[in-house]
Amino acid sequence: MNDAAKSLFPQQVPPPRWHHGESVGIAERSYAAHRVDNEDGSVTWWLLDETDLRLERERAALLTRMSNALMTSLNPERCMTVVAELAATHLADEALVIAPQSNHGHPVTRCLRGEAATYELQHIDVDEVVGLSEALRGFPPVPSRWIDPAVAPEWLAKDGVSIVVTPLPGHGVPAGALILVRRDKAFSEDEESFARLFASRAGVAMSAAHLFTQQAVITERLTRDLLPPTLRRYDRVELAGRYRAAADTERVGGDFYDVHELPGDDLFVVLGDVCGKGLDAAAQTGKVRTALHALLQVVTDHDQMLQALNQALLSSDQSRFITTVVGTVRPVDEGLRVTLTGGGHLPPLIVRAGGSVEVARTRGTLVGILPEITTTTDEVVLAPGDSCLLYTDGITEACGGPLGDEEFGEDRLRRALRFCGGMPAEALVEHVHMLAAQWVGAGVHDDMAVLAITAPRRRTS
């Protein structure tokens, strides 16, 4: 034995029973045994220390498994739970993941090895733990030997022997801090380094989950404002609307309708179609709806309103032209007096209680593409049971049918409405929407919007 072998085997050992290439464990180290057969018949064994290499391989594999587990959820609470469970399983006897403070305290996930993690909001003093306040601000960790478990607060650990506090770095902003607690032995420098590697991956995962949730909340709030409103009930007017975006994966698009209350019992209604579809068209829809609401505060004349809207759209750098119908609904003794003005949109259809269908005279020109526009106004009276149906071309241009390549068309819509006389507004829009959806089937379609104005039937005593 050479000097290295004598150091490894202080006492004489029997002939080894190793196999060439196998790993041999000696004194808590791992060696690769290599056999060399000599010409004189003797055998030489070389033992190559592979402990550190094996440990690095195991840690690399473990980090890969951890990273895969961390990316399984974009929910912040669930992500914190995964971080705590992984840390308690592989790094310490107990792990705490602490997120930056919110209005209701610090989100804290705690996990004991072999137990399920718990999540709660806690009001904690981060200055009670050495390095925790700094870690939450993204500063480098302090060595575990600087932290005295004996003075750790009760909420952290009562019987810890060694404590590690390390930051969880996020996307430019700290995602929180990781606290590891051991009860049997201290952390080595290598173990603290490995904990920091894990923390770097955990911080990225937590930060991604937080950003995703934040963006989802923002998207939900913005989408809610872009969707057509929920229509309220009125004593002398029935209103109902339906909307369906072009893509089943999207909630907003270029079709819209709105209802605004005017002085007295009058109502202002508008239905329109912005050129295009998807998010860009929805953004333009929001601008148009906002502009109309603002104009309504200073002018109620339909022609003046559409002229002003036309100028507003022309002055916008990223404007898209629209087609629209605006109307004023006034309860009268005969039922409802509806004044309708069109700006390049499909004319509304008047569905009489007896089953006849009339076409309003409201063509006009597109809004937002020409310096000057022309509008056409028509006035109709809805007797009890009559309805006025406003709709977008997503209904009439719905392509489908038996062969899948035929438009639903205005004529087919009018024929279908002959059987809808006397229907309540809610039933009417549901029926029209269902007919178009059945015609399209699983095919591609444009945005669809339908708005019905109905004069309620009078109750008889």
Short mmCIF file of C-alpha atoms in Angstrom, two decimals:
data_model
loop_
_atom_site.label_atom_id
_atom_site.label_comp_id
_atom_site.label_asym_id
_atom_site.label_seq_id
_atom_site.Cartn_x
_atom_site.Cartn_y
_atom_site.Cartn_z
CA MET A 1 0.00 0.00 0.00
CA ASN A 2 1.20 3.48 -0.82
CA ASP A 3 0.97 6.28 1.71
CA ALA A 4 -2.54 7.26 0.63
CA ALA A 5 -3.75 3.67 1.02
CA LYS A 6 -2.08 3.36 4.43
CA SER A 7 -3.89 6.51 5.49
CA LEU A 8 -7.16 5.05 4.26
CA PHE A 9 -6.52 1.63 5.87
CA PRO A 10 -4.68 2.22 9.20
CA GLN A 11 -4.73 -1.51 9.87
CA GLN A 12 -3.84 -4.44 7.65
CA VAL A 13 -6.83 -5.51 5.56
CA PRO A 14 -7.56 -8.88 4.01
CA PRO A 15 -7.42 -9.23 0.21
CA PRO A 16 -10.23 -7.20 -1.24
CA ARG A 17 -13.31 -8.77 -2.82
CA TRP A 18 -14.03 -5.85 -5.05
CA HIS A 19 -15.21 -5.92 -8.63
CA HIS A 20 -13.65 -3.82 -11.28
CA GLY A 21 -15.53 -0.53 -11.72
CA GLU A 22 -17.74 -0.84 -8.66
CA SER A 23 -18.16 1.90 -6.04
CA VAL A 24 -16.73 1.07 -2.64
CA GLY A 25 -17.74 2.84 0.57
CA ILE A 26 -14.90 3.36 3.05
CA ALA A 27 -14.99 5.68 6.07
CA GLU A 28 -17.99 7.64 4.81
CA ARG A 29 -16.26 8.23 1.45
CA SER A 30 -17.00 6.69 -1.91
CA TYR A 31 -14.28 5.23 -4.18
CA ALA A 32 -14.29 3.73 -7.66
CA ALA A 33 -12.28 0.47 -7.63
CA HIS A 34 -10.15 -0.20 -10.73
CA ARG A 35 -8.25 -3.51 -11.13
CA VAL A 36 -4.94 -3.82 -12.99
CA ASP A 37 -3.52 -7.29 -13.68
CA ASN A 38 0.29 -7.30 -13.63
CA GLU A 39 2.61 -9.52 -15.73
CA ASP A 40 3.88 -11.37 -12.64
CA GLY A 41 0.37 -12.50 -11.80
CA SER A 42 -0.19 -9.96 -9.05
CA VAL A 43 -3.10 -7.53 -9.00
CA THR A 44 -3.01 -3.81 -8.30
CA TRP A 45 -6.15 -1.98 -7.15
CA TRP A 46 -6.53 1.75 -7.72
CA LEU A 47 -9.11 3.49 -5.53
CA LEU A 48 -10.26 6.82 -7.01
CA ASP A 49 -12.12 9.07 -4.56
CA GLU A 50 -15.43 10.02 -6.23
CA THR A 51 -17.27 11.22 -3.15
CA ASP A 52 -17.47 14.88 -4.17
CA LEU A 53 -18.28 14.02 -7.79
CA ARG A 54 -21.05 11.63 -6.73
CA LEU A 55 -22.41 14.22 -4.30
CA GLU A 56 -22.44 16.87 -7.02
CA ARG A 57 -24.22 14.51 -9.39
CA GLU A 58 -26.81 13.65 -6.75
CA ARG A 59 -27.32 17.33 -5.96
CA ALA A 60 -27.65 18.21 -9.64
CA ALA A 61 -30.24 15.47 -10.10
CA LEU A 62 -32.02 16.62 -6.95
CA LEU A 63 -32.06 20.24 -8.16
CA THR A 64 -33.53 19.09 -11.46
CA ARG A 65 -36.30 17.18 -9.68
CA MET A 66 -36.91 20.16 -7.41
CA SER A 67 -37.07 22.57 -10.35
CA ASN A 68 -39.59 20.36 -12.12
CA ALA A 69 -41.71 20.20 -8.99
CA LEU A 70 -41.54 23.98 -8.51
CA MET A 71 -42.90 24.61 -12.00
CA THR A 72 -46.04 22.54 -11.48
CA SER A 73 -48.11 25.44 -10.15
CA LEU A 74 -48.58 29.14 -10.87
CA ASN A 75 -50.66 29.63 -7.73
CA PRO A 76 -48.57 31.60 -5.18
CA GLU A 77 -49.88 29.73 -2.12
CA ARG A 78 -49.42 26.34 -3.77
CA CYS A 79 -45.92 27.32 -4.94
CA MET A 80 -44.94 28.32 -1.38
CA THR A 81 -46.23 24.96 -0.18
CA VAL A 82 -44.11 23.07 -2.72
CA VAL A 83 -41.01 25.06 -1.71
CA ALA A 84 -41.53 24.34 1.99
CA GLU A 85 -42.20 20.63 1.42
CA LEU A 86 -39.13 20.19 -0.79
CA ALA A 87 -36.92 22.03 1.68
CA ALA A 88 -38.19 20.03 4.66
CA THR A 89 -37.73 16.76 2.78
CA HIS A 90 -34.23 17.31 1.43
CA LEU A 91 -32.57 20.14 3.34
CA ALA A 92 -33.74 20.43 6.94
CA ASP A 93 -36.01 19.14 9.70
CA GLU A 94 -38.27 22.17 9.36
CA ALA A 95 -38.67 24.79 6.64
CA LEU A 96 -40.48 28.12 6.60
CA VAL A 97 -41.18 30.15 3.49
CA ILE A 98 -42.01 33.79 4.22
CA ALA A 99 -43.33 36.09 1.48
CA PRO A 100 -43.11 39.90 1.56
CA GLN A 101 -45.63 41.62 3.82
CA SER A 102 -49.15 42.30 2.54
CA ASN A 103 -51.91 44.38 4.09
CA HIS A 104 -52.83 41.52 6.40
CA GLY A 105 -49.37 40.33 7.45
CA HIS A 106 -46.66 38.05 6.08
CA PRO A 107 -47.79 34.95 4.17
CA VAL A 108 -45.97 32.08 5.94
CA THR A 109 -45.82 28.43 4.89
CA ARG A 110 -44.37 26.03 7.47
CA CYS A 111 -43.48 22.38 6.93
CA LEU A 112 -42.04 19.77 9.30
CA ARG A 113 -40.31 16.82 7.68
CA GLY A 114 -42.84 14.08 7.00
CA GLU A 115 -45.85 16.31 7.65
CA ALA A 116 -48.15 18.40 5.48
CA ALA A 117 -47.33 22.07 5.07
CA THR A 118 -49.52 24.78 6.61
CA TYR A 119 -50.18 28.25 5.20
CA GLU A 120 -51.35 31.33 7.08
CA LEU A 121 -50.97 35.08 7.34
CA GLN A 122 -48.94 36.03 10.40
CA HIS A 123 -47.99 39.30 12.02
CA ILE A 124 -44.31 38.67 12.77
CA ASP A 125 -41.40 40.89 13.73
CA VAL A 126 -38.79 40.07 11.08
CA ASP A 127 -36.09 41.86 13.07
CA GLU A 128 -36.28 39.14 15.74
CA VAL A 129 -34.39 36.73 13.45
CA VAL A 130 -30.86 37.64 12.37
CA GLY A 131 -30.74 38.13 8.62
CA LEU A 132 -34.49 37.72 7.96
CA SER A 133 -35.23 41.40 7.39
CA GLU A 134 -32.26 41.63 5.04
CA ALA A 135 -33.24 38.42 3.20
CA LEU A 136 -36.74 39.78 2.55
CA ARG A 137 -35.11 42.80 0.95
CA GLY A 138 -32.86 40.61 -1.21
CA PHE A 139 -29.56 41.01 0.64
CA PRO A 140 -27.09 38.04 0.73
CA PRO A 141 -27.56 35.49 3.52
CA VAL A 142 -25.60 35.54 6.75
CA PRO A 143 -23.71 32.37 7.81
CA SER A 144 -25.69 30.03 10.04
CA ARG A 145 -23.00 30.26 12.71
CA TRP A 146 -24.03 33.88 13.23
CA ILE A 147 -27.56 32.87 14.18
CA ASP A 148 -28.11 31.69 17.74
CA PRO A 149 -31.14 29.34 17.87
CA ALA A 150 -31.41 29.97 21.62
CA VAL A 151 -32.62 33.52 21.03
CA ALA A 152 -34.88 32.68 18.09
CA PRO A 153 -38.52 33.77 18.64
CA GLU A 154 -41.08 31.19 19.68
CA TRP A 155 -42.85 31.27 16.30
CA LEU A 156 -39.67 30.12 14.57
CA ALA A 157 -38.18 27.19 16.48
CA LYS A 158 -38.00 26.12 20.12
CA ASP A 159 -35.42 23.34 19.88
CA GLY A 160 -33.33 24.15 16.83
CA VAL A 161 -29.62 23.45 16.76
CA SER A 162 -28.81 25.31 13.56
CA ILE A 163 -30.76 27.87 11.49
CA VAL A 164 -30.18 29.08 7.93
CA VAL A 165 -31.89 32.19 6.55
CA THR A 166 -31.52 32.81 2.81
CA PRO A 167 -33.30 35.14 0.38
CA LEU A 168 -35.55 33.88 -2.41
CA PRO A 169 -34.49 36.03 -5.38
CA GLY A 170 -37.27 36.80 -7.87
CA HIS A 171 -37.55 38.67 -11.17
CA GLY A 172 -35.88 41.89 -10.05
CA VAL A 173 -37.84 41.94 -6.77
CA PRO A 174 -37.25 39.55 -3.82
CA ALA A 175 -39.88 36.82 -3.71
CA GLY A 176 -39.42 36.20 0.02
CA ALA A 177 -37.10 34.33 2.37
CA LEU A 178 -36.42 30.68 3.22
CA ILE A 179 -35.65 29.59 6.79
CA LEU A 180 -34.21 26.11 7.41
CA VAL A 181 -34.04 24.58 10.88
CA ARG A 182 -32.11 21.50 12.04
CA ARG A 183 -32.44 19.85 15.41
CA ASP A 184 -29.60 17.30 15.35
CA LYS A 185 -26.57 18.87 13.67
CA ALA A 186 -25.28 22.10 12.21
CA PHE A 187 -25.31 23.02 8.55
CA SER A 188 -22.00 22.69 6.73
CA GLU A 189 -20.78 25.31 4.28
CA ASP A 190 -21.52 22.96 1.37
CA GLU A 191 -25.06 22.44 2.64
CA GLU A 192 -25.61 26.18 2.96
CA SER A 193 -24.33 26.66 -0.59
CA PHE A 194 -26.73 23.99 -1.83
CA ALA A 195 -29.57 25.66 0.07
CA ARG A 196 -28.80 28.92 -1.75
CA LEU A 197 -28.93 27.11 -5.11
CA PHE A 198 -32.32 25.69 -4.22
CA ALA A 199 -33.49 29.11 -3.00
CA SER A 200 -32.53 30.71 -6.32
CA ARG A 201 -34.78 28.29 -8.20
CA ALA A 202 -37.55 28.54 -5.63
CA GLY A 203 -37.46 32.33 -5.77
CA VAL A 204 -37.87 32.34 -9.55
CA ALA A 205 -40.83 29.96 -9.30
CA MET A 206 -42.52 32.02 -6.58
CA SER A 207 -41.91 35.24 -8.48
CA ALA A 208 -43.38 33.74 -11.67
CA ALA A 209 -46.45 32.59 -9.74
CA HIS A 210 -46.90 36.04 -8.22
CA LEU A 211 -46.51 37.80 -11.57
CA PHE A 212 -48.94 35.39 -13.26
CA THR A 213 -51.55 35.91 -10.55
CA GLN A 214 -51.07 39.68 -10.63
CA GLN A 215 -51.49 39.76 -14.41
CA ALA A 216 -54.51 37.46 -14.21
CA VAL A 217 -56.18 39.82 -11.74
CA ILE A 218 -55.44 42.84 -13.93
CA THR A 219 -56.71 41.03 -17.02
CA GLU A 220 -59.88 40.00 -15.24
CA ARG A 221 -60.60 43.55 -14.12
CA LEU A 222 -59.92 45.03 -17.55
CA THR A 223 -61.93 42.31 -19.26
CA ARG A 224 -64.86 42.92 -16.94
CA ASP A 225 -64.92 46.57 -18.05
CA LEU A 226 -64.78 45.59 -21.73
CA LEU A 227 -67.63 43.08 -21.58
CA PRO A 228 -71.20 44.20 -22.33
CA PRO A 229 -73.00 45.26 -19.15
CA THR A 230 -75.52 43.25 -17.19
CA LEU A 231 -78.88 44.76 -18.11
CA ARG A 232 -81.20 45.72 -15.29
CA ARG A 233 -84.98 45.39 -15.24
CA TYR A 234 -87.29 48.34 -15.89
CA ASP A 235 -91.00 48.62 -15.14
CA ARG A 236 -92.08 49.67 -18.64
CA VAL A 237 -89.23 48.34 -20.80
CA GLU A 238 -87.86 44.85 -21.26
CA LEU A 239 -84.19 44.65 -22.27
CA ALA A 240 -82.04 41.60 -22.95
CA GLY A 241 -78.67 41.07 -24.60
CA ARG A 242 -76.35 38.25 -25.61
CA TYR A 243 -72.69 38.38 -26.58
CA ARG A 244 -70.24 35.77 -27.86
CA ALA A 245 -66.63 36.45 -28.81
CA ALA A 246 -65.24 35.11 -32.08
CA ALA A 247 -62.77 32.75 -30.36
CA ASP A 248 -63.98 30.38 -27.68
CA THR A 249 -60.75 31.03 -25.76
CA GLU A 250 -61.43 34.79 -25.61
CA ARG A 251 -64.05 36.71 -23.67
CA VAL A 252 -63.87 40.07 -25.42
CA GLY A 253 -64.02 41.24 -29.01
CA GLY A 254 -65.21 44.01 -31.29
CA ASP A 255 -69.00 43.78 -30.81
CA PHE A 256 -70.68 45.71 -28.01
CA TYR A 257 -73.92 47.08 -26.64
CA ASP A 258 -74.72 49.53 -23.87
CA VAL A 259 -77.76 50.99 -22.12
CA HIS A 260 -77.78 54.36 -20.31
CA GLU A 261 -80.54 56.02 -18.36
CA LEU A 262 -81.67 59.48 -19.48
CA PRO A 263 -83.68 62.07 -17.53
CA GLY A 264 -87.24 60.90 -16.96
CA ASP A 265 -87.99 57.33 -18.03
CA ASP A 266 -86.06 57.47 -21.31
CA LEU A 267 -83.25 55.06 -22.11
CA PHE A 268 -80.34 55.42 -24.53
CA VAL A 269 -79.28 52.18 -26.23
CA VAL A 270 -76.36 51.51 -28.57
CA LEU A 271 -75.12 48.43 -30.38
CA GLY A 272 -72.03 48.42 -32.57
CA ASP A 273 -69.30 46.48 -34.30
CA VAL A 274 -65.65 47.59 -34.36
CA CYS A 275 -63.62 46.55 -37.41
CA GLY A 276 -61.60 43.46 -36.52
CA LYS A 277 -61.76 41.10 -33.58
CA GLY A 278 -59.77 39.98 -30.60
CA LEU A 279 -58.00 42.11 -28.00
CA ASP A 280 -57.19 45.06 -30.28
CA ALA A 281 -60.83 45.37 -31.35
CA ALA A 282 -61.92 45.03 -27.72
CA ALA A 283 -59.62 47.91 -26.72
CA GLN A 284 -61.18 50.09 -29.42
CA THR A 285 -64.62 48.99 -28.21
CA GLY A 286 -63.77 50.31 -24.75
CA LYS A 287 -62.74 53.68 -26.22
CA VAL A 288 -65.97 53.94 -28.24
CA ARG A 289 -68.15 53.07 -25.28
CA THR A 290 -66.34 55.62 -23.12
CA ALA A 291 -66.64 58.30 -25.81
CA LEU A 292 -70.37 57.68 -26.25
CA HIS A 293 -70.96 57.85 -22.51
CA ALA A 294 -69.10 61.15 -22.35
CA LEU A 295 -70.96 62.58 -25.36
CA LEU A 296 -74.26 61.58 -23.84
CA GLN A 297 -73.65 64.06 -21.02
CA VAL A 298 -73.71 67.01 -23.45
CA VAL A 299 -75.76 65.93 -26.47
CA THR A 300 -78.68 63.56 -26.99
CA ASP A 301 -79.35 64.23 -30.68
CA HIS A 302 -78.33 61.07 -32.50
CA ASP A 303 -76.89 62.74 -35.59
CA GLN A 304 -74.78 65.19 -33.59
CA MET A 305 -73.56 62.37 -31.37
CA LEU A 306 -72.45 60.18 -34.28
CA GLN A 307 -70.83 63.16 -36.03
CA ALA A 308 -68.82 63.90 -32.88
CA LEU A 309 -67.89 60.23 -32.49
CA ASN A 310 -66.73 60.17 -36.11
CA GLN A 311 -64.40 63.12 -35.52
CA ALA A 312 -63.07 61.52 -32.32
CA LEU A 313 -62.23 58.30 -34.15
CA LEU A 314 -60.61 60.13 -37.06
CA SER A 315 -58.33 62.03 -34.67
CA SER A 316 -57.11 58.85 -33.02
CA ASP A 317 -53.81 57.46 -34.32
CA GLN A 318 -54.88 53.85 -33.90
CA SER A 319 -58.53 54.15 -34.76
CA ARG A 320 -60.66 51.46 -36.39
CA PHE A 321 -63.93 52.32 -38.09
CA ILE A 322 -67.16 51.06 -36.60
CA THR A 323 -70.75 50.41 -37.56
CA THR A 324 -73.38 51.28 -35.00
CA VAL A 325 -77.04 51.84 -34.22
CA VAL A 326 -78.07 54.21 -31.43
CA GLY A 327 -81.56 54.56 -30.08
CA THR A 328 -83.71 56.38 -27.56
CA VAL A 329 -86.51 54.44 -25.88
CA ARG A 330 -89.41 56.39 -24.41
CA PRO A 331 -92.41 54.77 -22.68
CA VAL A 332 -95.69 56.14 -24.07
CA ASP A 333 -99.34 55.24 -23.68
CA GLU A 334 -99.21 53.03 -26.79
CA GLY A 335 -96.18 51.09 -25.49
CA LEU A 336 -92.67 52.26 -26.42
CA ARG A 337 -91.56 54.94 -28.85
CA VAL A 338 -88.13 54.00 -30.18
CA THR A 339 -86.01 56.45 -32.19
CA LEU A 340 -83.25 54.66 -34.09
CA THR A 341 -80.26 56.11 -35.98
CA GLY A 342 -77.81 54.03 -37.97
CA GLY A 343 -74.18 54.58 -38.81
CA GLY A 344 -73.43 51.98 -41.48
CA HIS A 345 -74.91 49.16 -39.41
CA LEU A 346 -77.44 46.46 -40.24
CA PRO A 347 -80.95 47.91 -39.72
CA PRO A 348 -82.81 46.72 -36.61
CA LEU A 349 -85.76 44.37 -37.08
CA ILE A 350 -89.19 45.06 -35.60
CA VAL A 351 -90.90 41.87 -34.48
CA ARG A 352 -94.62 42.44 -34.01
CA ALA A 353 -96.63 40.44 -31.51
CA GLY A 354 -98.65 38.96 -34.37
CA GLY A 355 -95.55 37.54 -36.08
CA SER A 356 -94.85 40.09 -38.82
CA VAL A 357 -91.29 41.39 -39.18
CA GLU A 358 -90.42 44.92 -40.34
CA VAL A 359 -87.04 46.46 -41.21
CA ALA A 360 -86.12 49.82 -39.69
CA ARG A 361 -84.87 52.47 -42.14
CA THR A 362 -81.49 53.22 -40.54
CA ARG A 363 -78.64 52.62 -42.94
CA GLY A 364 -76.25 55.61 -42.81
CA THR A 365 -72.49 55.46 -43.42
CA LEU A 366 -69.56 53.96 -41.53
CA VAL A 367 -68.26 55.88 -38.52
CA GLY A 368 -64.58 56.71 -38.26
CA ILE A 369 -63.43 56.42 -41.88
CA LEU A 370 -64.78 59.47 -43.79
CA PRO A 371 -64.47 63.17 -42.90
CA GLU A 372 -68.25 63.53 -43.12
CA ILE A 373 -70.91 60.92 -42.46
CA THR A 374 -74.60 60.69 -43.20
CA THR A 375 -77.05 59.19 -40.75
CA THR A 376 -80.59 57.95 -41.16
CA THR A 377 -83.12 58.11 -38.34
CA ASP A 378 -86.32 56.11 -38.07
CA GLU A 379 -88.99 56.13 -35.39
CA VAL A 380 -91.13 53.13 -34.53
CA VAL A 381 -93.79 52.47 -31.91
CA LEU A 382 -93.74 49.13 -30.16
CA ALA A 383 -97.13 47.99 -28.97
CA PRO A 384 -97.31 45.57 -26.02
CA GLY A 385 -95.65 42.32 -27.10
CA ASP A 386 -93.65 43.96 -29.93
CA SER A 387 -89.84 43.88 -29.96
CA CYS A 388 -87.02 45.74 -31.66
CA LEU A 389 -83.99 43.51 -32.34
CA LEU A 390 -80.51 45.02 -32.79
CA TYR A 391 -77.79 42.60 -33.94
CA THR A 392 -74.32 42.50 -35.47
CA ASP A 393 -73.20 40.80 -38.67
CA GLY A 394 -71.76 37.96 -36.62
CA ILE A 395 -75.33 36.62 -36.63
CA THR A 396 -76.15 37.00 -40.32
CA GLU A 397 -72.66 36.13 -41.57
CA ALA A 398 -72.38 33.04 -39.40
CA CYS A 399 -71.07 30.43 -41.83
CA GLY A 400 -72.27 26.86 -41.50
CA GLY A 401 -75.39 24.94 -42.39
CA PRO A 402 -75.59 21.45 -43.90
CA LEU A 403 -72.47 21.89 -46.02
CA GLY A 404 -70.67 24.23 -43.63
CA ASP A 405 -70.12 27.02 -46.18
CA GLU A 406 -73.43 28.94 -46.25
CA GLU A 407 -74.14 32.17 -44.38
CA PHE A 408 -77.09 32.30 -42.03
CA GLY A 409 -78.21 35.47 -43.81
CA GLU A 410 -80.74 38.24 -43.16
CA ASP A 411 -83.59 36.45 -44.94
CA ARG A 412 -83.23 33.34 -42.81
CA LEU A 413 -83.14 35.50 -39.68
CA ARG A 414 -86.34 37.30 -40.65
CA ARG A 415 -88.14 34.05 -41.42
CA ALA A 416 -87.09 32.67 -38.02
CA LEU A 417 -88.36 35.82 -36.26
CA ARG A 418 -91.87 35.33 -37.66
CA PHE A 419 -92.34 32.61 -35.07
CA CYS A 420 -91.07 34.85 -32.23
CA GLY A 421 -93.96 37.31 -32.01
CA GLY A 422 -94.87 38.13 -28.43
CA MET A 423 -91.73 36.54 -26.99
CA PRO A 424 -90.20 38.23 -23.92
CA ALA A 425 -86.92 40.01 -24.64
CA GLU A 426 -84.87 37.38 -22.79
CA ALA A 427 -86.38 34.52 -24.77
CA LEU A 428 -85.98 36.39 -28.06
CA VAL A 429 -82.22 37.05 -27.77
CA GLU A 430 -81.63 33.54 -26.46
CA HIS A 431 -83.48 32.09 -29.46
CA VAL A 432 -81.56 34.19 -32.01
CA HIS A 433 -78.24 33.43 -30.36
CA MET A 434 -79.05 29.70 -30.30
CA LEU A 435 -80.05 29.68 -34.00
CA ALA A 436 -76.74 31.27 -35.03
CA ALA A 437 -74.72 28.98 -32.76
CA GLN A 438 -76.44 25.87 -34.13
CA TRP A 439 -75.92 27.07 -37.71
CA VAL A 440 -72.18 27.55 -37.13
CA GLY A 441 -71.70 24.35 -35.15
CA ALA A 442 -68.01 23.85 -34.47
CA GLY A 443 -66.98 26.19 -37.29
CA VAL A 444 -65.27 29.57 -37.20
CA HIS A 445 -67.44 32.61 -36.55
CA ASP A 446 -67.18 36.35 -35.94
CA ASP A 447 -68.14 38.17 -32.76
CA MET A 448 -71.90 38.05 -32.13
CA ALA A 449 -74.02 40.58 -30.24
CA VAL A 450 -77.82 40.80 -29.94
CA LEU A 451 -79.94 43.36 -28.06
CA ALA A 452 -83.73 43.20 -27.77
CA ILE A 453 -86.05 46.04 -26.72
CA THR A 454 -89.54 44.79 -25.89
CA ALA A 455 -92.75 46.52 -24.84
CA PRO A 456 -94.10 44.36 -21.99
CA ARG A 457 -97.56 42.91 -22.35
CA ARG A 458 -100.03 44.68 -20.11
CA ARG A 459 -101.48 42.76 -17.25
CA THR A 460 -105.22 42.26 -17.31
CA SER A 461 -107.17 42.31 -14.08
#
